Short mmCIF file of C-alpha atoms and ligand atoms in Angstrom, two decimals:
data_model
loop_
_atom_site.label_atom_id
_atom_site.label_comp_id
_atom_site.label_asym_id
_atom_site.label_seq_id
_atom_site.Cartn_x
_atom_site.Cartn_y
_atom_site.Cartn_z
CA MET R 1 -43.38 -1.46 13.39
CA SER R 2 -41.50 -4.24 14.27
CA GLN R 3 -38.03 -5.28 14.02
CA THR R 4 -37.63 -8.67 12.11
CA HIS R 5 -34.76 -10.73 12.97
CA TRP R 6 -32.22 -11.16 10.31
CA GLU R 7 -32.42 -14.74 10.00
CA GLU R 8 -36.33 -14.96 9.81
CA PHE R 9 -35.55 -11.90 6.87
CA TYR R 10 -33.54 -14.64 4.91
CA ALA R 11 -36.02 -17.18 5.71
CA THR R 12 -38.90 -15.32 4.39
CA HIS R 13 -37.41 -13.90 1.39
CA LEU R 14 -36.24 -15.82 -1.70
CA PRO R 15 -32.71 -14.77 -3.35
CA PRO R 16 -32.81 -13.22 -6.65
CA THR R 17 -32.96 -15.34 -9.44
CA ASP R 18 -29.19 -15.23 -10.68
CA PHE R 19 -28.11 -15.91 -7.58
CA GLU R 20 -26.60 -18.76 -7.93
CA ASP R 21 -24.69 -17.49 -10.77
CA ASN R 22 -23.21 -14.63 -8.77
CA ARG R 23 -22.38 -16.64 -6.08
CA SER R 24 -19.91 -18.82 -8.20
CA LEU R 25 -18.73 -15.65 -9.56
CA LEU R 26 -17.64 -14.36 -6.28
CA LYS R 27 -16.15 -17.79 -5.18
CA GLU R 28 -13.98 -18.07 -8.25
CA PHE R 29 -12.85 -15.07 -7.33
CA CYS R 30 -12.09 -14.96 -4.17
CA ASP R 31 -10.47 -18.49 -4.37
CA ARG R 32 -7.75 -17.13 -6.92
CA HIS R 33 -7.03 -14.08 -5.06
CA ASN R 34 -7.08 -15.86 -1.66
CA LYS R 35 -4.74 -17.96 -3.25
CA ILE R 36 -2.21 -14.95 -4.25
CA LYS R 37 -2.31 -13.66 -0.75
CA SER R 38 -4.25 -10.09 -2.47
CA ASN R 39 -5.87 -7.63 -0.24
CA VAL R 40 -9.62 -7.65 -0.81
CA VAL R 41 -12.08 -5.27 -0.61
CA LEU R 42 -15.78 -5.34 -0.95
CA VAL R 43 -17.41 -2.12 -2.50
CA THR R 44 -20.89 -1.58 -2.22
CA SER R 45 -22.50 1.34 -4.10
CA GLY R 46 -25.77 2.52 -5.43
CA GLY R 47 -29.29 3.14 -3.43
CA THR R 48 -31.33 -0.06 -2.92
CA THR R 49 -35.08 -0.22 -4.12
CA VAL R 50 -37.81 -1.48 -1.96
CA PRO R 51 -41.08 -2.65 -4.11
CA LEU R 52 -44.53 -2.10 -3.42
CA GLU R 53 -45.58 -5.02 -5.52
CA HIS R 54 -44.41 -8.25 -6.53
CA ASN R 55 -44.78 -7.60 -10.13
CA THR R 56 -43.29 -4.52 -9.55
CA VAL R 57 -44.33 -1.22 -10.86
CA ARG R 58 -43.78 0.75 -8.34
CA PHE R 59 -40.78 1.03 -5.96
CA VAL R 60 -39.32 3.55 -3.22
CA ASP R 61 -35.76 4.01 -3.74
CA ASN R 62 -33.07 5.45 -1.55
CA PHE R 63 -30.58 8.42 -2.73
CA SER R 64 -27.27 7.63 -4.15
CA ALA R 65 -26.05 8.42 -7.57
CA GLY R 66 -22.74 5.83 -7.35
CA THR R 67 -20.69 8.25 -7.42
CA ARG R 68 -18.71 7.40 -3.73
CA GLY R 69 -18.62 3.65 -4.53
CA SER R 70 -17.58 3.83 -7.99
CA ALA R 71 -14.82 6.57 -7.65
CA SER R 72 -13.41 4.47 -4.28
CA ALA R 73 -13.60 1.23 -6.29
CA GLU R 74 -10.92 2.81 -8.88
CA TYR R 75 -8.91 4.16 -5.84
CA PHE R 76 -8.64 0.52 -4.16
CA LEU R 77 -7.28 -0.56 -7.52
CA ASP R 78 -4.73 1.90 -7.31
CA HIS R 79 -3.80 0.79 -3.97
CA GLY R 80 -3.58 -2.73 -5.25
CA TYR R 81 -6.86 -4.09 -4.12
CA ALA R 82 -8.84 -6.96 -5.66
CA VAL R 83 -12.32 -5.03 -5.68
CA ILE R 84 -15.55 -6.55 -6.00
CA PHE R 85 -17.76 -4.15 -6.83
CA MET R 86 -21.52 -4.60 -5.32
CA HIS R 87 -23.62 -1.66 -6.96
CA ARG R 88 -27.05 -0.85 -7.99
CA LEU R 89 -27.52 -2.12 -11.22
CA LYS R 90 -27.60 1.14 -13.74
CA SER R 91 -26.04 3.32 -10.94
CA LEU R 92 -22.28 4.89 -11.69
CA GLU R 93 -19.44 2.12 -12.30
CA PRO R 94 -15.53 2.40 -12.16
CA PHE R 95 -14.24 3.71 -15.37
CA THR R 96 -17.42 4.49 -17.29
CA ARG R 97 -18.84 7.04 -14.70
CA HIS R 98 -16.43 9.67 -16.53
CA PHE R 99 -18.32 9.71 -19.39
CA THR R 100 -21.87 10.38 -18.59
CA GLY R 101 -24.77 11.13 -21.36
CA GLN R 102 -23.66 11.48 -24.94
CA GLN R 103 -20.33 12.70 -23.45
CA PHE R 104 -18.43 9.22 -24.72
CA LEU R 105 -19.99 9.56 -28.32
CA ASP R 106 -18.83 12.78 -28.50
CA MET R 107 -15.37 11.58 -28.44
CA LEU R 108 -15.81 9.53 -31.16
CA GLU R 109 -15.17 10.50 -35.12
CA LEU R 110 -17.41 8.42 -38.09
CA HIS R 111 -15.52 8.46 -41.20
CA GLU R 112 -17.38 6.52 -44.08
CA SER R 113 -15.94 5.98 -47.72
CA GLY R 114 -17.52 3.83 -49.85
CA PRO R 115 -18.76 0.65 -48.33
CA SER R 116 -16.36 0.77 -45.16
CA THR R 117 -16.69 2.96 -41.85
CA THR R 118 -14.19 3.73 -39.12
CA ILE R 119 -14.42 5.48 -36.02
CA THR R 120 -11.56 6.92 -34.23
CA VAL R 121 -11.38 9.31 -31.05
CA ASP R 122 -11.31 12.72 -31.63
CA PRO R 123 -7.54 13.90 -31.18
CA ASP R 124 -8.74 16.58 -28.59
CA SER R 125 -10.23 13.92 -26.37
CA VAL R 126 -7.39 11.21 -26.44
CA ASP R 127 -5.42 12.83 -23.63
CA VAL R 128 -8.78 12.00 -21.50
CA LEU R 129 -9.27 8.72 -22.73
CA ALA R 130 -6.20 6.96 -22.58
CA PRO R 131 -5.53 7.16 -19.08
CA ILE R 132 -8.98 5.66 -18.30
CA LEU R 133 -9.15 3.45 -20.70
CA GLN R 134 -5.74 1.99 -19.45
CA LYS R 135 -6.78 1.65 -16.23
CA TYR R 136 -10.01 -0.06 -17.07
CA LYS R 137 -8.01 -2.86 -19.36
CA ASN R 138 -5.22 -3.32 -16.89
CA ALA R 139 -7.82 -4.14 -14.22
CA ARG R 140 -10.15 -6.17 -16.27
CA GLU R 141 -7.07 -7.96 -18.23
CA SER R 142 -5.19 -9.22 -14.44
CA GLN R 143 -9.00 -10.02 -13.45
CA MET R 144 -8.52 -7.35 -10.41
CA ILE R 145 -12.64 -6.28 -10.39
CA LEU R 146 -15.51 -8.19 -10.10
CA TYR R 147 -18.74 -6.35 -10.96
CA ILE R 148 -22.15 -7.63 -9.61
CA SER R 149 -25.31 -5.83 -9.21
CA PHE R 150 -28.42 -5.67 -7.26
CA THR R 151 -31.93 -4.03 -7.17
CA SER R 152 -34.00 -4.32 -4.37
CA VAL R 153 -33.18 -4.25 -0.63
CA VAL R 154 -33.85 -8.38 -0.41
CA ASP R 155 -31.46 -8.69 -3.73
CA TYR R 156 -28.29 -6.67 -1.69
CA MET R 157 -29.21 -8.73 1.45
CA TRP R 158 -28.47 -12.19 -0.25
CA LEU R 159 -25.36 -10.88 -2.24
CA LEU R 160 -23.96 -9.03 0.99
CA ARG R 161 -24.28 -12.44 2.76
CA ALA R 162 -22.65 -14.55 0.02
CA ALA R 163 -20.02 -12.14 -0.36
CA CYS R 164 -18.99 -12.22 2.85
CA GLU R 165 -18.90 -15.92 3.14
CA CYS R 166 -16.46 -15.61 0.29
CA LEU R 167 -14.49 -12.82 1.81
CA ALA R 168 -14.12 -15.03 5.65
CA THR R 169 -11.40 -16.95 4.41
CA PHE R 170 -9.09 -13.33 3.91
CA GLU R 171 -9.60 -12.60 7.62
CA GLN R 172 -7.48 -9.41 8.37
CA ARG R 173 -6.87 -8.76 4.78
CA ALA R 174 -10.51 -8.56 3.87
CA LEU R 175 -11.84 -4.65 4.15
CA LEU R 176 -15.53 -4.09 3.69
CA TYR R 177 -16.39 -0.52 2.53
CA LEU R 178 -20.49 -0.07 2.97
CA ALA R 179 -20.91 2.77 0.82
CA ALA R 180 -24.77 1.72 -0.81
CA ALA R 181 -27.59 3.55 0.67
CA VAL R 182 -29.52 0.80 2.26
CA SER R 183 -33.23 1.13 2.77
CA ASP R 184 -33.86 0.90 6.59
CA PHE R 185 -37.64 0.27 5.77
CA TYR R 186 -39.42 -2.53 3.23
CA ILE R 187 -42.76 -4.30 2.87
CA PRO R 188 -42.33 -7.93 3.44
CA SER R 189 -43.07 -10.26 0.81
CA ASP R 190 -46.25 -11.49 2.32
CA LYS R 191 -47.54 -8.26 2.91
CA MET R 192 -46.98 -7.11 -0.61
CA PRO R 193 -49.56 -7.13 -3.40
CA THR R 194 -48.88 -9.70 -6.22
CA HIS R 195 -50.13 -7.13 -9.31
CA LYS R 196 -50.12 -3.81 -9.83
CA MET R 197 -51.66 -1.08 -7.16
CA GLN R 198 -55.15 -0.16 -8.85
CA SER R 199 -56.13 3.70 -8.40
CA GLY R 200 -59.63 2.54 -8.88
CA GLN R 201 -59.42 1.22 -5.65
CA GLY R 202 -58.62 4.36 -3.38
CA ALA R 203 -55.11 5.82 -2.41
CA PRO R 204 -53.23 2.81 -0.84
CA VAL R 205 -52.21 3.00 3.14
CA ILE R 206 -48.71 1.57 2.73
CA SER R 207 -47.11 0.01 5.86
CA LEU R 208 -43.18 -0.28 6.07
CA GLN R 209 -41.48 -2.65 8.43
CA LEU R 210 -38.20 -2.30 9.46
CA VAL R 211 -35.31 -3.67 7.55
CA PRO R 212 -33.11 -5.79 10.34
CA LYS R 213 -29.40 -4.48 10.64
CA MET R 214 -27.05 -6.77 8.89
CA LEU R 215 -24.38 -5.17 10.07
CA ALA R 216 -24.91 -6.69 13.74
CA PRO R 217 -24.32 -10.49 11.91
CA LEU R 218 -21.83 -9.43 9.15
CA ALA R 219 -19.46 -7.96 11.94
CA SER R 220 -19.85 -10.41 14.50
CA LEU R 221 -20.54 -13.68 12.49
CA TRP R 222 -19.96 -13.60 8.79
CA VAL R 223 -16.66 -11.88 8.55
CA PRO R 224 -15.70 -11.38 12.24
CA HIS R 225 -11.99 -10.69 11.06
CA ALA R 226 -11.86 -8.48 8.27
CA PHE R 227 -11.87 -4.40 8.93
CA VAL R 228 -15.64 -3.46 8.05
CA VAL R 229 -16.10 0.29 7.64
CA SER R 230 -19.89 1.83 7.17
CA PHE R 231 -20.78 5.16 5.85
CA LYS R 232 -23.16 7.01 7.50
CA LEU R 233 -25.83 9.46 5.71
CA GLU R 234 -27.39 12.35 7.56
CA THR R 235 -29.12 15.52 6.55
CA ASP R 236 -29.10 16.90 10.18
CA GLU R 237 -25.59 17.83 11.55
CA SER R 238 -26.62 17.75 14.97
CA LEU R 239 -27.00 13.67 14.63
CA LEU R 240 -24.07 12.75 12.72
CA ILE R 241 -21.19 12.00 14.95
CA THR R 242 -23.74 10.62 17.99
CA LYS R 243 -25.34 8.12 15.36
CA SER R 244 -22.00 7.57 13.96
CA ARG R 245 -20.72 6.19 17.66
CA ASP R 246 -23.83 4.51 18.58
CA SER R 247 -23.39 2.87 15.48
CA LEU R 248 -19.81 1.77 16.15
CA ASN R 249 -20.53 0.41 19.94
CA LYS R 250 -23.91 -1.31 18.98
CA TYR R 251 -21.71 -3.30 15.96
CA LYS R 252 -17.90 -2.84 17.20
CA HIS R 253 -16.56 -2.43 13.65
CA LYS R 254 -13.74 -0.31 13.33
CA LEU R 255 -14.67 3.01 11.16
CA VAL R 256 -17.91 4.76 10.44
CA ILE R 257 -17.42 7.56 7.48
CA ALA R 258 -20.37 10.24 7.94
CA ASN R 259 -21.23 12.37 6.03
CA ILE R 260 -23.91 15.13 4.86
CA LEU R 261 -26.19 14.69 2.01
CA GLN R 262 -25.54 18.14 0.89
CA THR R 263 -21.81 18.20 1.41
CA ARG R 264 -20.66 14.80 0.98
CA LYS R 265 -18.84 15.52 -2.16
CA HIS R 266 -16.20 17.71 -0.12
CA ARG R 267 -16.81 16.71 3.41
CA VAL R 268 -16.88 13.55 5.39
CA VAL R 269 -16.12 12.37 9.10
CA PHE R 270 -14.02 9.11 10.00
CA VAL R 271 -15.39 8.52 13.46
CA THR R 272 -13.52 5.50 15.07
CA PRO R 273 -14.24 4.25 18.81
CA THR R 274 -11.87 6.56 20.17
CA THR R 275 -11.28 9.79 17.78
CA SER R 276 -13.12 11.67 15.15
CA TYR R 277 -11.56 14.26 12.37
CA GLU R 278 -12.47 15.97 9.36
CA LEU R 279 -11.44 15.31 5.92
CA HIS R 280 -12.52 17.73 3.26
CA LEU R 281 -11.88 19.47 -0.15
CA THR R 282 -10.81 23.30 -0.55
CA ARG R 283 -12.37 25.08 -3.03
CA GLU R 284 -9.23 25.09 -5.46
CA GLN R 285 -8.96 21.54 -5.09
CA ALA R 286 -12.01 20.32 -6.23
CA LEU R 287 -11.32 23.15 -9.05
CA ALA R 288 -8.61 21.25 -9.90
CA GLY R 289 -10.44 18.02 -10.31
CA LEU R 290 -9.11 16.35 -7.00
CA GLU R 291 -12.08 14.07 -5.72
CA ILE R 292 -12.36 13.34 -2.30
CA GLU R 293 -12.44 9.52 -2.56
CA GLU R 294 -8.91 9.41 -3.02
CA PRO R 295 -7.68 10.73 0.45
CA ILE R 296 -11.08 8.69 1.73
CA VAL R 297 -9.51 5.61 0.15
CA ALA R 298 -5.47 6.40 1.17
CA ASP R 299 -6.82 7.19 4.58
CA VAL R 300 -8.84 3.79 4.67
CA VAL R 301 -5.60 1.83 3.01
CA ARG R 302 -3.46 3.06 5.66
CA LYS R 303 -5.85 2.08 8.56
CA HIS R 304 -6.54 -1.24 6.96
CA GLU R 305 -2.43 -1.78 6.62
CA GLU R 306 -2.04 -0.99 10.06
CA PHE R 307 -4.77 -3.31 11.37
CA ILE R 308 -3.32 -6.06 9.18
CA ASN R 309 0.36 -5.80 11.09
CA SER R 310 -0.99 -5.43 14.43
CA ALA R 311 -3.14 -8.72 13.70
CA THR R 312 -0.05 -10.29 12.80
CA ARG R 313 2.24 -9.29 15.51
CA GLN R 314 -0.29 -10.92 17.66
O1 PAZ B 1 -23.58 7.68 -4.24
P1 PAZ B 1 -23.33 9.28 -3.66
O2 PAZ B 1 -22.08 9.38 -3.96
O3 PAZ B 1 -24.40 9.84 -4.52
O4 PAZ B 1 -23.61 8.81 -2.43
C1 PAZ B 1 -22.68 8.36 -1.56
C2 PAZ B 1 -23.66 8.29 -0.08
C3 PAZ B 1 -23.92 9.16 0.25
C4 PAZ B 1 -24.43 7.06 -0.29
C5 PAZ B 1 -22.45 7.47 0.71
O5 PAZ B 1 -21.47 8.26 0.96
C6 PAZ B 1 -23.31 7.25 2.01
O6 PAZ B 1 -23.11 7.90 3.06
N1 PAZ B 1 -23.60 5.85 1.90
C7 PAZ B 1 -24.49 5.11 3.68
C8 PAZ B 1 -25.93 5.98 3.58
C9 PAZ B 1 -26.40 5.30 4.60
O7 PAZ B 1 -26.52 5.64 5.22
O8 PAZ B 1 -27.28 4.42 4.65
#
């Protein structure tokens, strides 16, 4: 497998068809929030796909339900941030994430009398629905959240760079919270078959190449003044801290939040260039409905504020 350079990646992979629309939305959102001096966070969330065919029937996927990103986006809104929620299409989203499957429909009641039909909320569900609906409406009406979606790793890369171009003007007030699970391997466009692979031709041999590490140009060129936080997912505990440190040393960003697949909902490790410490939920806290994203975001926001203050003192 050879490592292609990031510039070659963009030169040889076309942007998604709706790219210009998304770029305009990003620009409009950032211009408005920059004018009013908001702090802004880019939250990436969900997994990217790697198509095996141009007319994609089959693809390789990266694990992520979007819980981390969607829950964190809600907590960033609580802290007054303008939020760009860049997520995998159909993964969990802020607010609606609270109602999966039939849960939302089960909260509604249908009343039919003659030709007229009305729908009301089951009184037992009002206490659950009202605070979430209130926060959702506030965020939408005050235009504090922008939803942008991706599917493949190529879509993700184009949108990430476009978002960074808009965020650069915020300098230290921009926070990047990169929780998406991005493919490390892919099939380059010129190596991919156009049509659905046929089983009649025998078992295919699929050769994957390394995706260039976009954290390198992101941290050093695209948003050099921003506060950049990346996530690191591992399944082998013995690699967790060393891999996180390696990443910090290589890309010189501010923080890696490390987690293990099986325990990610109640334990993470904050790794900075000089320290590492754990954040975890007790069983009682988890049973009481506390989400680990709440203390994660509170800690990240505190660090970001210190970063802004130290930059303005200089
Ligand atoms: O989306 P989710 O809540 O199911 O999972 C979150 C996560 C494990 C994908 C995230 O915390 C993470 O570690 N993202 C980075 C993955 C990576 O190392 O590429």
